[in-house]
Amino acid sequence: MRPALLGKTIEELTEVALSVGLPKFAGKQLAEWIYLRRATTFVEMTNISGKGRTALAEQYCIGRKQPVAEAVSEDGTKKYLFETAEGQFVEAVYIPDDDRATICVSTQAGCKMGCKFCMTGTLGFHGHLSATEILNQIFSIPDSERLTNIVYMGEGEPCENINAVLRSIEIMTAPYGCQWSPRRITVSSVGYIPGLKRLLQESDCHVAISLHNPFPTERQEIMPIEKVYPISDVLALLKQYDFRHQRRISFEYIMFGGKNDSLRHANQLRRLLKGFDCRINLIRFHEGAEEKSNTHLSLQGSSPEQMIRFRDYLSDNGITTTIRRSRGEDILAACGMLVNALQEKE
């Protein structure tokens, strides 16, 4: 299989150019064609010599692969299925919303974090995606040119695949790449500290932490990561960084009726996040996930009224809190529901 150019840095593209007998400046030309002009063939690269294009085509490929399946929700959300180089399948979700258009990308095939409320975890772990495969989800959907935001919130734990994630972010934000502001990118994590530390140090993107319960023993019951990397350690790390200006920190909180939605939980959440300039996103639990997860916990979603009371308590106590609107639930595209259902229909 020929190496892909999508996912290579400017230094690597320059090495590619030199390796096929092109001048050094052709590395910059390759970057422009691949990342700005979104070329899918070497034939399009008209300012590169014909001989050079032939040599490139013989030894390399662009690295773009179209989705193999698509599903469209009644609310306009679209879910795409991509095949990886290893023959696995991953899903990406396109979410249009007035003047915004967001893509939720996967970073791993499946996931090993084992969160008890998440359908993706039932897939098991089948490997890390390369930067090429992460970027391909962004570049190869039909609405790619309309995108305004990227969230790394699809299949997998982004901070466990931090090398590929950081490389993809570099290419999206670099002057030689897509030239996006890092403020248009959010990376989610359950609190995998080794990768989270690198994300905080090596990027300026927004960060979203999956919290879901402020009490360690209760959190561990639904999120095994708590045993290895306690939320207290995650917060201690986050406190070393400044989120008072352009970079934002948010906390994701799926609400389970009778499990984490009481005033006791809201009050402890307020105490836990004291001193953070942050936002809490309350998320309705999608009970379809319970059917797939085979968990013994019998989870169910909080009532809309309880979610409102929970939100108002936190907001009244100085923490900006919103209830996130679910999108794409009818096509299993909402939070925690990515389970390659498109593949099952093939």
Steps between C-alpha positions, in 0.01 A plus 500: 500500500638840402554749786239776531587869481192611692620525859859593423655817636672762286839353589389154394344627177826675418682171549247334267561765234877457520469120489338511154739758360290812553645824641469574870226760448275228355433389858311824555317449172392152608371635831297767320347251259413246768389721790373823344387399154387155616644320196406133468737412212852596398368600157343809658839628619565704187791708634702181557678354196340210318801283570479586870128421515560164335774418749276604791213284374727199463630519857224672702125548524307805618334300777139604447230231535131566456252379762353159425157576646286793612191550717297820528301595809166673495672797669760534222786325679698266275706198601774356281676165513869483405718194450849513649823364352471205738153407376318642802210743479448830683228762497509879471201730554421824316281741700362808321360777719409835339832669417707226667591160363684260729660164434545251782797281412618164629858442613494126563316199360284414798609594852660333802383745768197287586258774608183318601263739326673509160413277207839556337670316785311182409699485175824435686825659391622432146782748457609862480416707194786670318505875448413421137186314609396773743548775240326295234178517702526880483607526136284233337145566615285675236455810720869534583530854359216620727660390826554764767588279800658166584437296813711196582209321668432199279619145554796456732691698761690777315764542769596134477584556132662833567776485237254470212259748659769766545629446147151543356449817708834638381402448138156657552651810668844546343578778249600232248183302574135596524571816703215448744494672837547245782195665660288318242616162632396317818658179627309283745652267758385276783814614681779289353769706668817416299340610173299781657821651634649506150181642353511788749869562441516461123174650374272796565176318425200497730475206738189310610519257792247220538413522870150347548520466879678715761537218755803276431342169606186567298700622201715187506186287482421640155849611391786255575755771413429652843694217664815572296475878452266647766307810409675678788834447321350615172376822659836557669663484156243734345555757775853551369361660183322826430147468363392856574559638152458349154562135582200333666453205731163328520371199689260250344239358732256233382202494732367171635173496689551418867875447450671838459226762473422587862569822686771309685677443168448857383640639825806272484553594136497866603761430768714289268519768232545797730754738355465377141387738230307231320174385347301188584309333218214285624421219258188289488576129528400317186335189632562309178857478624383298799364226274840457332726542802387192696565681825345392829447858608153545347574858399225730384494865408404779736170673439508833314371670816784358710757604243364854512512505882858369493602761243336785687665404830847502343435820304369673811822400676727657242574215258386554142290192426307407188286207391640373173248426229528141376556455128475193280356262757280332239807388304708411811718808452446666837742504793610148597314330216770445237508126449549463123131436444546599135736207454243265649252603231741430216 
